[in-house]
Coordinates of C-alpha atoms in Angstrom, one line a residue:
M1 CA -69.1 -48.5 20.8
E2 CA -70.7 -45.0 21.4
P3 CA -69.0 -41.8 20.6
G4 CA -68.5 -40.8 24.4
N5 CA -66.7 -44.1 24.7
Y6 CA -64.6 -43.3 21.6
L7 CA -63.7 -40.0 23.5
G8 CA -63.0 -41.5 27.0
T9 CA -60.6 -43.8 24.9
L10 CA -58.5 -41.0 23.6
R11 CA -58.6 -39.3 26.7
R12 CA -56.9 -42.1 28.6
H13 CA -54.1 -42.2 25.6
W14 CA -53.5 -38.8 25.4
R15 CA -50.0 -38.9 25.8
L16 CA -49.7 -41.5 23.1
L17 CA -51.6 -39.1 20.6
V18 CA -48.9 -35.9 21.9
V19 CA -46.1 -38.2 21.2
C20 CA -47.4 -39.3 17.7
A21 CA -48.6 -35.9 16.4
A22 CA -45.0 -34.3 17.8
L23 CA -42.7 -36.6 16.1
S24 CA -44.8 -36.4 12.7
V25 CA -44.4 -32.3 12.8
A26 CA -40.8 -32.9 13.7
A27 CA -40.0 -35.3 10.8
G28 CA -42.1 -32.9 8.7
W29 CA -40.0 -29.8 9.6
L30 CA -36.6 -31.9 9.3
L31 CA -37.2 -33.6 6.1
S32 CA -38.5 -30.2 4.3
P33 CA -36.0 -27.5 2.6
A34 CA -35.0 -24.8 4.7
G35 CA -35.4 -22.1 1.9
G36 CA -37.1 -22.0 -1.3
S37 CA -35.2 -23.7 -3.7
V38 CA -36.0 -25.0 -7.4
V39 CA -34.8 -28.5 -6.0
G40 CA -38.9 -30.1 -6.1
G41 CA -40.0 -26.6 -5.2
G42 CA -43.5 -26.1 -5.2
G43 CA -44.6 -29.3 -7.0
A44 CA -43.1 -30.9 -10.5
R45 CA -45.3 -28.9 -13.4
W46 CA -42.1 -28.7 -16.0
E47 CA -39.8 -31.3 -17.3
S48 CA -36.5 -30.7 -19.2
T49 CA -34.5 -33.6 -20.9
L50 CA -30.5 -33.2 -21.8
S51 CA -28.7 -36.1 -23.9
V52 CA -25.3 -37.1 -23.6
V53 CA -23.1 -39.5 -25.8
P54 CA -19.4 -40.9 -25.8
A55 CA -17.1 -38.3 -27.1
P56 CA -15.5 -39.1 -30.5
G57 CA -13.5 -42.0 -30.5
M58 CA -14.5 -42.8 -27.4
E59 CA -17.3 -45.3 -28.7
D60 CA -15.6 -48.5 -27.9
T61 CA -13.9 -47.5 -24.1
V62 CA -17.2 -45.5 -22.7
Q63 CA -19.8 -47.7 -21.1
L64 CA -23.1 -46.1 -20.7
S65 CA -23.9 -48.3 -18.2
L66 CA -21.5 -47.0 -16.2
V67 CA -22.5 -43.4 -16.8
E68 CA -26.0 -44.4 -15.4
N69 CA -24.4 -45.7 -12.3
T70 CA -22.4 -42.6 -11.8
A71 CA -25.4 -40.1 -12.4
G72 CA -27.4 -41.8 -9.4
T73 CA -24.4 -41.7 -6.5
D74 CA -24.9 -39.0 -3.8
Q75 CA -21.9 -37.6 -5.1
V76 CA -23.3 -36.4 -8.3
L77 CA -26.9 -35.3 -6.7
R78 CA -25.1 -33.5 -3.8
A79 CA -23.1 -31.7 -6.8
T80 CA -26.1 -30.9 -8.5
A81 CA -27.9 -29.4 -5.3
E82 CA -24.7 -27.5 -4.6
R83 CA -24.4 -25.9 -8.3
V84 CA -28.3 -25.1 -8.0
D85 CA -28.4 -23.3 -4.4
G86 CA -24.9 -22.2 -4.5
G87 CA -23.8 -23.4 -1.3
P88 CA -23.6 -26.6 0.9
A89 CA -26.3 -29.3 0.5
S90 CA -28.0 -31.2 3.5
Q91 CA -28.9 -35.1 3.0
S92 CA -32.5 -33.5 3.1
R93 CA -32.0 -31.7 -0.3
V94 CA -30.0 -34.7 -1.8
T95 CA -32.8 -37.2 -0.9
E96 CA -35.5 -34.9 -2.4
L97 CA -33.5 -34.1 -5.3
A98 CA -33.2 -38.0 -6.3
A99 CA -36.9 -37.8 -6.4
V100 CA -37.1 -35.3 -9.4
V101 CA -33.9 -36.4 -11.4
S102 CA -33.4 -39.4 -13.4
I103 CA -31.3 -40.6 -16.0
E104 CA -32.0 -43.5 -18.9
A105 CA -29.3 -45.1 -21.1
D106 CA -30.3 -46.5 -24.6
L107 CA -27.4 -48.9 -25.4
E108 CA -28.6 -49.5 -28.7
D109 CA -28.5 -45.8 -30.0
G110 CA -25.2 -45.2 -27.6
V111 CA -27.1 -42.3 -25.8
A112 CA -28.3 -41.4 -22.5
V113 CA -30.9 -39.1 -21.2
L114 CA -31.0 -37.2 -18.3
T115 CA -34.4 -35.9 -16.5
A116 CA -35.3 -33.1 -14.0
A117 CA -38.2 -32.0 -13.1
A118 CA -39.4 -28.6 -11.2
S119 CA -42.4 -25.7 -10.5
S120 CA -41.1 -23.6 -13.6
R121 CA -39.7 -24.2 -16.9
G122 CA -36.6 -21.9 -16.1
D123 CA -36.1 -23.9 -12.3
A124 CA -36.4 -27.3 -14.7
E125 CA -33.7 -26.4 -17.3
E126 CA -31.4 -25.0 -14.7
L127 CA -31.7 -28.2 -13.1
V128 CA -31.1 -30.6 -15.8
S129 CA -28.3 -28.6 -16.7
A130 CA -26.4 -28.4 -13.3
Y131 CA -27.6 -32.2 -12.9
T132 CA -25.7 -32.7 -16.3
E133 CA -22.7 -30.9 -16.0
A134 CA -22.5 -32.4 -12.3
T135 CA -22.6 -36.4 -14.3
L136 CA -19.9 -35.2 -16.7
A137 CA -17.4 -34.1 -14.0
E138 CA -18.2 -37.0 -11.9
F139 CA -18.0 -39.8 -14.9
H140 CA -14.7 -37.8 -16.1
A141 CA -13.3 -37.8 -12.8
E142 CA -13.7 -41.7 -12.3
Q143 CA -12.6 -42.2 -16.0
R144 CA -9.1 -40.3 -15.3
E145 CA -8.8 -42.2 -12.3
R146 CA -9.1 -45.3 -14.0
R147 CA -6.8 -44.5 -16.8
Q148 CA -4.3 -43.1 -14.0
A149 CA -4.5 -46.3 -12.6
Q150 CA -3.9 -48.1 -15.8
L151 CA -0.9 -46.1 -16.7
T152 CA 0.8 -46.4 -13.5
R153 CA 0.4 -50.2 -14.3
L154 CA 1.6 -50.2 -17.7
Q155 CA 4.9 -48.2 -16.3
E156 CA 5.7 -50.7 -14.0
Q157 CA 5.0 -53.5 -16.6
S158 CA 7.7 -51.5 -18.9
E159 CA 10.4 -51.3 -16.2
Q160 CA 9.8 -55.0 -15.3
L161 CA 10.6 -55.9 -19.2
R162 CA 13.0 -53.7 -19.6
A163 CA 15.3 -54.8 -16.7
R164 CA 14.5 -58.4 -18.1
I165 CA 15.7 -57.6 -21.3
G166 CA 18.9 -56.6 -19.9
E167 CA 19.4 -59.8 -17.8
V168 CA 18.9 -62.1 -20.5
S169 CA 21.3 -59.7 -23.0
G170 CA 23.8 -60.4 -20.2
E171 CA 23.2 -63.7 -20.3
L172 CA 23.5 -64.1 -24.0
V173 CA 27.0 -62.6 -24.1
S174 CA 28.4 -65.5 -21.8
A175 CA 26.1 -68.4 -23.0
L176 CA 28.0 -71.3 -24.0
G177 CA 27.0 -73.8 -26.4
E178 CA 24.6 -73.4 -29.2
A179 CA 21.3 -74.4 -28.0
R180 CA 21.7 -72.2 -24.9
R181 CA 22.6 -69.2 -27.0
A182 CA 19.0 -70.3 -29.3
Q183 CA 17.1 -70.2 -26.4
L184 CA 18.1 -66.8 -24.7
E185 CA 18.2 -65.1 -28.2
A186 CA 14.5 -66.2 -28.6
E187 CA 13.4 -65.0 -25.3
L188 CA 15.2 -61.8 -25.8
A189 CA 13.0 -61.3 -29.0
G190 CA 9.6 -62.1 -27.4
L191 CA 10.8 -59.3 -24.7
E192 CA 11.5 -56.8 -26.7
Q193 CA 8.2 -57.1 -28.9
T194 CA 6.3 -57.1 -25.9
S195 CA 7.9 -54.0 -24.7
Q196 CA 7.2 -52.6 -27.7
A197 CA 3.8 -52.9 -27.5
V198 CA 3.4 -51.8 -23.5
T199 CA 5.0 -48.5 -24.8
A200 CA 2.7 -47.8 -27.7
E201 CA -0.3 -48.4 -25.0
L202 CA 1.2 -46.3 -22.4
S203 CA 2.0 -43.4 -24.9
D204 CA -1.6 -43.7 -26.2
T205 CA -2.7 -43.7 -22.2
E206 CA -0.8 -40.9 -21.5
L207 CA -2.2 -38.7 -24.3
A208 CA -5.7 -39.9 -23.4
L209 CA -5.7 -39.1 -19.5
D210 CA -7.5 -35.7 -19.4
D211 CA -9.5 -36.3 -22.7
P212 CA -13.5 -36.2 -22.1
S213 CA -15.2 -39.1 -22.0
L214 CA -18.8 -37.8 -22.6
S215 CA -19.9 -34.9 -24.7
V216 CA -23.7 -33.2 -24.7
F217 CA -25.5 -34.0 -27.9
G218 CA -28.6 -31.5 -28.7
G219 CA -29.7 -28.9 -26.4
I220 CA -32.4 -29.0 -23.2
T221 CA -35.9 -30.4 -24.2
T222 CA -38.4 -28.9 -21.8
A223 CA -42.2 -29.8 -21.7
P224 CA -45.1 -29.5 -19.0
V225 CA -45.9 -32.1 -17.0
D226 CA -49.8 -33.1 -16.7
G227 CA -51.2 -30.4 -14.2
N228 CA -53.5 -32.9 -12.3
A229 CA -50.6 -35.0 -11.0
L230 CA -50.4 -34.9 -6.9
T231 CA -47.4 -33.1 -5.7
A232 CA -46.0 -32.7 -1.7
P233 CA -45.8 -29.2 -0.7
S234 CA -42.0 -27.5 -0.2
S235 CA -43.5 -24.8 2.3
R236 CA -42.0 -26.3 5.8
P237 CA -44.9 -25.0 7.7
V238 CA -46.9 -26.7 5.6
R239 CA -45.3 -30.3 5.8
A240 CA -45.1 -29.8 9.1
A241 CA -48.9 -29.3 9.5
L242 CA -49.8 -32.1 7.4
G243 CA -47.1 -34.5 9.3
G244 CA -49.1 -33.4 12.5
A245 CA -52.3 -34.4 11.2
L246 CA -51.2 -37.8 9.9
G247 CA -49.3 -38.6 13.1
L248 CA -52.4 -37.5 15.0
A249 CA -54.5 -40.0 12.7
L250 CA -52.0 -42.5 13.5
G251 CA -52.2 -42.0 17.3
V252 CA -56.0 -42.2 17.0
V253 CA -55.7 -45.4 15.2
A254 CA -53.0 -46.9 17.9
A255 CA -55.3 -45.8 21.1
L256 CA -58.2 -47.3 19.7
M257 CA -56.2 -50.8 18.9
L258 CA -54.6 -50.5 22.3
D259 CA -58.2 -50.1 23.7
R260 CA -59.5 -53.0 21.8
L261 CA -56.8 -55.2 23.1
D262 CA -57.1 -53.7 26.9
T263 CA -59.4 -56.0 28.9
R264 CA -59.7 -54.3 32.0
V265 CA -62.9 -53.2 33.9
R266 CA -63.3 -49.6 33.2
S267 CA -66.8 -49.1 32.4
R268 CA -70.0 -49.4 34.5
A269 CA -71.5 -52.2 32.4
Q270 CA -68.0 -53.8 32.3
A271 CA -68.3 -53.4 36.1
E272 CA -71.7 -55.0 36.4
A273 CA -71.0 -57.7 34.2
A274 CA -67.7 -58.7 35.8
F275 CA -68.6 -58.5 39.4
G276 CA -71.9 -59.7 39.1
L277 CA -73.4 -56.8 41.1
P278 CA -74.9 -53.2 40.4
V279 CA -72.6 -50.1 40.4
I280 CA -74.3 -47.8 42.9
G281 CA -71.8 -45.0 42.8
E282 CA -69.7 -43.7 40.1
I283 CA -67.2 -41.5 41.3
P284 CA -65.3 -39.0 38.7
V285 CA -61.6 -38.6 38.8
V286 CA -60.5 -36.1 42.0
P287 CA -58.1 -33.6 40.7
R288 CA -54.6 -34.1 42.7
R289 CA -54.3 -31.1 44.8
L290 CA -57.7 -32.1 46.4
R291 CA -56.5 -36.0 46.6
R292 CA -53.3 -35.0 48.7
S293 CA -55.3 -32.9 51.1
R294 CA -56.1 -34.2 54.4
T295 CA -59.6 -33.2 54.4
P296 CA -62.2 -35.3 52.2
V297 CA -63.5 -33.5 48.9
V298 CA -67.0 -33.6 50.5
V299 CA -65.8 -31.2 52.9
A300 CA -63.0 -29.3 51.4
R301 CA -65.0 -28.8 48.1
P302 CA -69.0 -29.3 49.0
A303 CA -70.2 -28.4 45.2
A304 CA -67.3 -30.3 43.0
P305 CA -68.9 -33.4 41.1
A306 CA -67.1 -35.8 43.0
A307 CA -68.5 -34.4 46.3
E308 CA -71.8 -34.8 44.7
A309 CA -71.1 -38.4 43.3
Y310 CA -70.3 -39.4 47.1
R311 CA -73.5 -38.0 48.5
S312 CA -75.0 -39.9 45.8
L313 CA -73.4 -43.2 47.1
R314 CA -74.3 -42.3 50.8
A315 CA -78.2 -42.6 49.7
S316 CA -77.4 -45.6 47.4
V317 CA -75.6 -47.3 50.6
V318 CA -78.1 -46.2 53.1
L319 CA -81.0 -47.2 50.8
T320 CA -79.6 -50.7 49.6
G321 CA -78.0 -51.5 53.2
P322 CA -79.2 -53.0 56.3
P323 CA -82.4 -51.4 57.7
A324 CA -80.3 -50.0 60.7
L325 CA -78.5 -47.5 58.0
S326 CA -81.7 -45.6 57.4
A327 CA -82.8 -45.0 61.3
R328 CA -83.3 -41.5 62.0
P329 CA -80.0 -39.8 63.9
G330 CA -80.3 -38.2 67.3
T331 CA -82.5 -40.3 69.5
R332 CA -80.2 -40.7 72.2
A333 CA -77.0 -38.8 73.4
A334 CA -73.4 -39.9 74.2
R335 CA -70.6 -38.1 75.5
T336 CA -67.0 -38.4 73.3
P337 CA -63.4 -38.7 75.1
S338 CA -63.2 -34.6 74.3
G339 CA -66.6 -34.1 76.0
A340 CA -68.6 -33.2 73.0
I341 CA -72.1 -34.7 73.2
V342 CA -73.7 -36.4 70.1
E343 CA -76.8 -38.0 69.3
R344 CA -77.0 -41.6 68.4
S345 CA -79.5 -43.9 67.5
P346 CA -80.7 -46.3 69.6
G347 CA -79.6 -50.2 69.3
P348 CA -76.3 -51.2 68.1
A349 CA -74.6 -49.5 65.0
P350 CA -74.6 -51.2 61.7
V351 CA -71.3 -51.8 60.3
V352 CA -70.2 -51.7 56.7
L353 CA -67.1 -53.4 55.7
V354 CA -65.2 -51.2 52.5
M355 CA -63.3 -53.5 50.5
S356 CA -61.5 -53.7 47.3
G357 CA -60.0 -56.2 44.8
R358 CA -56.5 -54.6 44.9
S359 CA -54.7 -51.9 46.0
A360 CA -54.9 -48.1 44.5
D361 CA -58.7 -48.6 43.9
G362 CA -59.3 -45.6 46.0
R363 CA -60.9 -47.6 49.1
T364 CA -59.4 -45.4 51.7
V365 CA -60.5 -42.2 50.0
T366 CA -63.8 -43.7 49.5
V367 CA -64.3 -44.5 53.4
A368 CA -63.1 -41.1 54.2
N369 CA -65.7 -39.4 52.2
L370 CA -68.5 -41.5 52.6
A371 CA -68.0 -41.1 56.3
A372 CA -68.3 -37.5 55.7
A373 CA -71.2 -37.7 53.3
L374 CA -73.1 -39.7 56.2
A375 CA -72.0 -37.1 58.8
E376 CA -73.8 -34.3 56.8
T377 CA -76.9 -36.3 57.6
G378 CA -76.5 -35.9 61.2
R379 CA -75.2 -39.5 61.8
S380 CA -72.1 -40.1 63.9
V381 CA -69.7 -42.0 62.1
L382 CA -66.6 -44.1 63.8
V383 CA -64.2 -45.4 61.0
L384 CA -61.8 -48.3 61.6
D385 CA -58.9 -48.4 59.8
C386 CA -58.1 -52.4 59.5
D387 CA -55.9 -51.8 56.7
F388 CA -52.6 -52.9 58.6
R389 CA -50.3 -53.4 55.3
N390 CA -50.7 -49.8 54.3
P391 CA -52.7 -47.5 56.7
Q392 CA -53.4 -44.4 55.2
A393 CA -57.2 -43.5 56.8
H394 CA -55.5 -41.3 59.5
Q395 CA -54.0 -39.0 56.4
A396 CA -57.4 -39.0 54.4
L397 CA -59.2 -38.1 57.4
G398 CA -56.5 -35.4 59.0
A399 CA -56.2 -37.5 61.9
A400 CA -52.7 -37.9 64.2
P401 CA -51.2 -41.7 64.2
G402 CA -51.3 -43.7 67.5
P403 CA -52.9 -46.7 69.2
G404 CA -55.5 -47.9 67.4
M405 CA -56.8 -51.5 66.2
S406 CA -53.4 -53.4 66.8
E407 CA -53.8 -52.4 70.7
L408 CA -57.4 -53.0 70.7
L409 CA -57.2 -56.4 68.9
D410 CA -54.1 -57.7 70.8
A411 CA -55.2 -60.0 73.6
D412 CA -52.4 -59.1 75.8
R413 CA -53.5 -55.9 76.4
T414 CA -56.7 -54.0 77.9
L415 CA -57.7 -50.7 76.4
E416 CA -61.3 -48.8 76.3
M417 CA -62.4 -48.1 73.3
D418 CA -62.4 -44.5 74.4
E419 CA -58.7 -44.5 74.6
V420 CA -58.1 -44.9 70.5
I421 CA -60.9 -42.8 69.5
R422 CA -59.6 -39.8 67.9
S423 CA -61.1 -36.7 66.5
T424 CA -60.7 -35.8 62.5
S425 CA -61.0 -32.9 60.3
V426 CA -64.6 -33.6 59.8
E427 CA -67.5 -33.0 62.3
R428 CA -69.2 -36.0 63.5
V429 CA -66.7 -38.4 62.2
R430 CA -64.1 -40.1 64.4
L431 CA -61.4 -42.5 64.1
I432 CA -59.3 -45.5 65.6
T433 CA -56.4 -46.0 63.4
A434 CA -54.6 -49.1 62.4
G435 CA -52.1 -48.7 65.4
A436 CA -48.6 -49.9 65.4
P437 CA -47.3 -52.0 62.7
T438 CA -47.5 -56.0 63.2
G439 CA -45.8 -58.5 61.4
Y440 CA -48.7 -60.9 61.2
P441 CA -52.4 -58.8 61.0
A442 CA -54.2 -62.1 60.3
A443 CA -53.3 -63.4 64.0
L444 CA -55.1 -60.1 65.5
L445 CA -58.6 -60.8 63.5
V446 CA -59.5 -64.0 65.9
N447 CA -61.1 -60.9 68.3
A448 CA -62.3 -58.7 65.5
G449 CA -65.8 -59.8 66.4
E450 CA -65.6 -58.7 70.1
V451 CA -63.9 -55.3 69.1
L452 CA -66.5 -54.6 66.5
A453 CA -69.1 -55.5 68.9
R454 CA -68.0 -52.8 71.5
A455 CA -67.2 -50.3 68.3
R456 CA -70.7 -50.2 67.7
R457 CA -72.0 -48.1 70.9
H458 CA -69.7 -45.6 69.7
A459 CA -71.7 -44.2 66.7
D460 CA -74.4 -44.4 64.4
I461 CA -72.9 -46.2 61.9
V462 CA -69.3 -47.8 61.7
L463 CA -67.3 -47.7 58.8
V464 CA -64.3 -50.3 58.2
D465 CA -61.1 -50.0 56.1
S466 CA -59.6 -53.3 54.8
S467 CA -56.9 -54.8 53.1
P468 CA -57.6 -55.9 49.3
L469 CA -59.2 -58.6 48.9
L470 CA -56.8 -60.3 46.2
Q471 CA -53.7 -59.3 48.1
A472 CA -54.5 -60.4 51.9
N473 CA -57.1 -62.5 53.9
D474 CA -57.9 -59.3 56.3
A475 CA -60.8 -58.4 54.5
Y476 CA -62.3 -62.2 54.3
D477 CA -61.6 -62.5 57.8
L478 CA -63.8 -59.1 58.6
V479 CA -66.7 -60.2 56.3
Q480 CA -68.4 -62.4 59.0
H481 CA -68.7 -59.2 61.5
A482 CA -69.9 -56.9 59.1
D483 CA -73.8 -56.0 58.2
A484 CA -72.8 -55.1 54.8
V485 CA -70.3 -54.7 52.3
L486 CA -69.4 -52.3 50.1
L487 CA -67.3 -53.3 47.0
V488 CA -64.6 -50.2 45.6
A489 CA -63.2 -50.5 42.2
R490 CA -60.9 -48.3 40.3
S491 CA -61.6 -47.8 36.8
G492 CA -58.8 -49.9 34.6
N493 CA -57.0 -51.3 38.0
L494 CA -59.0 -54.5 37.8
S495 CA -59.3 -57.4 34.8
P496 CA -62.3 -59.3 34.3
E497 CA -60.9 -62.2 36.0
Q498 CA -59.8 -60.7 39.1
A499 CA -63.2 -59.2 39.5
G500 CA -64.5 -63.0 39.0
R501 CA -62.3 -64.1 41.7
V502 CA -63.7 -61.1 44.2
R503 CA -67.4 -62.1 43.2
E504 CA -66.6 -65.6 44.1
L505 CA -65.0 -64.8 47.4
L506 CA -67.9 -62.5 48.2
A507 CA -70.6 -65.1 47.0
R508 CA -69.0 -67.7 49.8
T509 CA -69.5 -65.4 52.7
G510 CA -73.6 -64.8 51.9
V511 CA -73.2 -61.3 53.5
L512 CA -75.0 -58.4 52.0
V513 CA -73.3 -56.4 49.5
C514 CA -74.7 -53.1 48.6
G515 CA -73.0 -53.1 45.3
V516 CA -70.0 -51.3 43.5
A517 CA -68.6 -47.9 43.6
L518 CA -66.3 -47.3 40.4
T519 CA -64.2 -44.5 41.1
A520 CA -62.0 -42.8 38.5
S521 CA -64.9 -43.2 36.2
N522 CA -65.3 -41.1 33.0
G523 CA -68.9 -41.6 33.0
T524 CA -70.5 -39.5 35.7
A525 CA -72.6 -36.5 35.4
R526 CA -72.7 -34.0 37.7
G527 CA -74.9 -34.6 40.7
G528 CA -73.6 -38.2 41.1
S529 CA -73.9 -41.7 40.1
S530 CA -75.4 -43.0 36.9
S531 CA -77.1 -46.0 38.6
A532 CA -77.3 -45.2 42.1
A533 CA -79.9 -47.4 44.0
A534 CA -80.1 -49.8 41.1
G535 CA -80.0 -52.6 43.5
A536 CA -78.3 -54.9 46.0
T537 CA -77.4 -58.1 46.8
A538 CA -79.0 -59.6 50.0
P539 CA -77.5 -62.2 52.2
G540 CA -78.4 -65.5 50.6
G541 CA -78.4 -63.8 47.0
A542 CA -81.7 -61.9 46.5
V543 CA -81.9 -58.3 45.3
A544 CA -82.9 -55.7 47.7
G545 CA -83.4 -52.4 45.7
A546 CA -84.1 -48.9 46.6
A547 CA -86.7 -46.3 46.1
A548 CA -85.7 -42.7 45.8
P549 CA -85.1 -41.1 49.1
V550 CA -88.4 -39.5 51.0
G551 CA -88.1 -36.1 53.5
G552 CA -84.6 -35.6 52.4
E553 CA -81.3 -37.0 53.3
A554 CA -82.0 -37.0 57.0
G555 CA -85.3 -39.0 56.2
E556 CA -83.6 -41.6 54.0
R557 CA -85.3 -45.1 54.6
R558 CA -85.8 -48.4 53.1
G559 CA -89.3 -47.9 51.8
T560 CA -89.5 -50.7 49.0
V561 CA -88.2 -53.6 47.7
P562 CA -88.1 -54.7 44.0
P563 CA -88.8 -58.1 42.7
A564 CA -86.5 -60.7 42.9
A565 CA -83.9 -61.3 40.2
G566 CA -84.4 -64.5 37.9
P567 CA -82.2 -67.2 38.2
A568 CA -80.4 -66.4 34.8
A569 CA -79.7 -63.0 35.9
R570 CA -78.6 -63.6 39.5
G571 CA -75.3 -65.3 39.3
P572 CA -73.3 -67.0 41.9
L573 CA -74.3 -64.0 44.4
A574 CA -78.0 -64.8 43.7
R575 CA -78.2 -68.2 45.1
G576 CA -78.2 -69.4 48.9
P577 CA -80.7 -71.1 51.3
V578 CA -82.0 -67.9 52.8
A579 CA -83.5 -66.2 49.8
S580 CA -87.0 -66.6 51.5
A581 CA -85.6 -63.9 53.9
W582 CA -86.1 -61.3 51.5
L583 CA -89.7 -62.0 50.0
G584 CA -92.8 -60.0 50.2
T585 CA -95.4 -60.0 53.4
S586 CA -97.4 -62.4 51.4
G587 CA -94.6 -65.3 51.2
Q588 CA -94.4 -65.5 47.5
P589 CA -91.6 -64.2 45.7
L590 CA -91.9 -61.2 43.5
D591 CA -92.4 -61.2 39.9
E592 CA -88.3 -62.2 38.4
T593 CA -86.6 -59.4 36.2
P594 CA -83.3 -58.8 35.5
M595 CA -80.7 -57.8 38.2
F596 CA -79.3 -54.4 36.3
G597 CA -83.1 -53.6 34.4
S598 CA -85.5 -51.6 35.5
P599 CA -87.8 -53.5 37.8
R600 CA -91.2 -52.4 38.4
F601 CA -91.1 -51.4 42.4
E602 CA -93.9 -52.6 44.5
T603 CA -94.4 -51.6 48.2
R604 CA -93.5 -54.4 50.4
V605 CA -92.1 -54.7 54.0
T606 CA -88.8 -55.8 54.2
P607 CA -88.1 -57.9 57.5
V608 CA -85.6 -56.8 59.8
R609 CA -82.8 -59.4 60.4
P610 CA -82.9 -60.6 64.0
R611 CA -79.3 -59.5 65.9
N612 CA -77.3 -61.2 68.8
G613 CA -76.8 -59.9 72.2
D614 CA -73.5 -58.1 70.7
G615 CA -75.4 -56.4 68.0
Q616 CA -73.8 -58.7 65.3
P617 CA -76.6 -59.9 62.3
G618 CA -77.9 -63.4 63.6
G619 CA -80.6 -66.1 62.6
A620 CA -81.0 -66.3 58.8
S621 CA -78.8 -63.4 58.1
R622 CA -76.1 -65.9 57.3
G623 CA -76.4 -68.4 54.6
R624 CA -74.5 -71.2 56.2
G625 CA -75.8 -70.4 59.9
A626 CA -79.3 -70.2 58.4
A627 CA -79.0 -73.9 56.9
E628 CA -77.5 -75.2 60.4
D629 CA -80.4 -73.6 62.2
G630 CA -82.8 -75.4 59.7
K631 CA -80.9 -78.7 60.8
R632 CA -81.3 -78.2 64.3
S633 CA -84.7 -77.1 64.6

C-alpha cells in the first residue's frame, strides 16, 4: 500500500482516531494527581525502609502475616495519603500510592519491613513514616476489635457458668440418695474450676485491651534508587499528552485493521478489477452545501475540482461512446416548447443510460452534472428520469415536478413529448420528470422503446437516469433501448461480489459500456479523472478506446481505435459474437494488449453501426441479434 492510500484510510476513519485520542487524554488526565503530591511525584529516586516487630509480650499472639495483609488494604493506603497530603484522598491517589509502598514480613526473624519510594529523600522518609503509622493504627484497631469480641464472649461464658453453678447448688441441697449427691458434687466442682479459668482469662483480656500490638524497631533507612529506571511522570498535562499520543497510535492501528477487513470497492484499481471495466472518471467528494443545491456543481462552481472531473468524464463518454456522441452540434434548428430555438445535430440522438448497482451511488447527481458538462459544448441535452422508485432528477436540475415518464409510458394516455419536457436551471438542458408515482413501474417499461425513439428527436443527446440495477429490474429493461451505458459506483458502497453481479448482468446485454464513473473518490487530482479515455467495452465485448480530443471540446470526435484486448484480459464483457464489428479496416484484429494497460494507438476507421427506422441501434450492434441475423442469412 502506498503512503497516499494510508492517508486515505486514516481520512475515512478520522472519527475513530478522534474518539481513541479523546478517551486516552481523558484517562491520562483523570488518573493523574491534581497537585504536586509526594506520593510517587516526579518518579521514584529515593527509597526509605522502616521495620516493625511485635510489642514485648505479644510475640506469641501477634501474627506478622496478618500485619502484611493489613498494610495492603485500601484503608491503610487512604490513611497514608491523607496524612501526607493533609486532606481527603481520591481513589486515583490510593492507586498511585499502592505502586510506591510495600511491606515484607520475615516470619523467621519476627520482623516486618515497610518500604516507600519518592522523588526526594525527605519525601521518601515522610511517606514511609506515614505508611508505618497508618499500618500500626489500623492493625491496633483490628486487634482491639478482636479482643473486644473475645472479651464479650468470655463475659457471656462466665455468666452462664455462674448461673449453672447456682442451679447445681440448689439441686445438691434437695438431692436424695448418695449416688445423686455424689454426681452433683462432681459437676459442681468442674463448673467452679472452669469458672475460675474463664475469670482469669477475662481479667487478662481486659488488661490487654488497649495494649499496643506492634512497635517500631530501629529508625528509617534511606538509600537512592538506580537513576536509570524509567518512571511515569506525575504532571497532569504531560500524562494527558502521552495518553493522547498512545490513543492516537492505537486508533491508527485499529483504522488500518478495519481497512484490511473492509473488502468494499474503494479505489480505481479495485473498481476496474471488480467490474472488469475501465474507470473513465473519478469524481471527488462534493461539499454538502453544493450537494443540497438545485444547480449542478458544473454550473454553480465551474472551477471546482468536482466540476473539472465531470468535464473529464464528459470527454471520456464522448470519446468512448457511440459515434453519434462526437457529432458536431448546431447543424439543424429546433424550437422548444417555450419558443426558444436550439441547434440540433442531424439524425436521431444517441441514448446514454446511466445506471448504478445500488442506491446512494451518486447516479442522479452524475446525470445532472454530465448533462451540464455536455451542454457547455453547445449540445442540447434531454434528461429522462426513469427512476420511478426514488425520482430526484428534478431536484438536481432545479425543475418543478409534474407529469412525465409515467404518463408517456402509460398506453392508456396520449401525450405529446413537448407537453412534458421541462426547462431546468441549466441552459440547453431539459428534463422529463418521472411523473406520477406508480405501484408497478416494470409494467410501464413495455413502451420504453417507443418513448425513447420519440425522445431522440428532441435533443442532441438523451441521458436516462434509472433505478439501481441490483435493487430493481427497470435498468435492465431499459438497456436494450440504449446506445451506451455509463456505470456509476460510489467509493465504498459496493462489495466485489455485488460489482461482479453487475458485470455479469451487463455482459448478457451486449450493449456498449463506456466505463465506470467512480464517485466520492479520493484519488482524483484537480482537472479530472486519472483514467479518462482509458477504454470502453464495445458491443459484443471488444474494447473501444479513445484518443485525446482534437480541436477543443466542441470538436470531440472518435479519432482512433486501440488494439483489442486479449482473451485473458477482456473478462466476461469481452466475449461476444459481434467482436468483428470493431476490427480495423483491414478486417484483421489488432494486436492484443491488456484492457487497462497503455495500448499502442493506431489510426483506424471504426465502422458506424446501422440504425433502424426509429433511430435505435440495429443489425450487428446487438450480440444475440447479430447471431440471429447470421442464422437467417
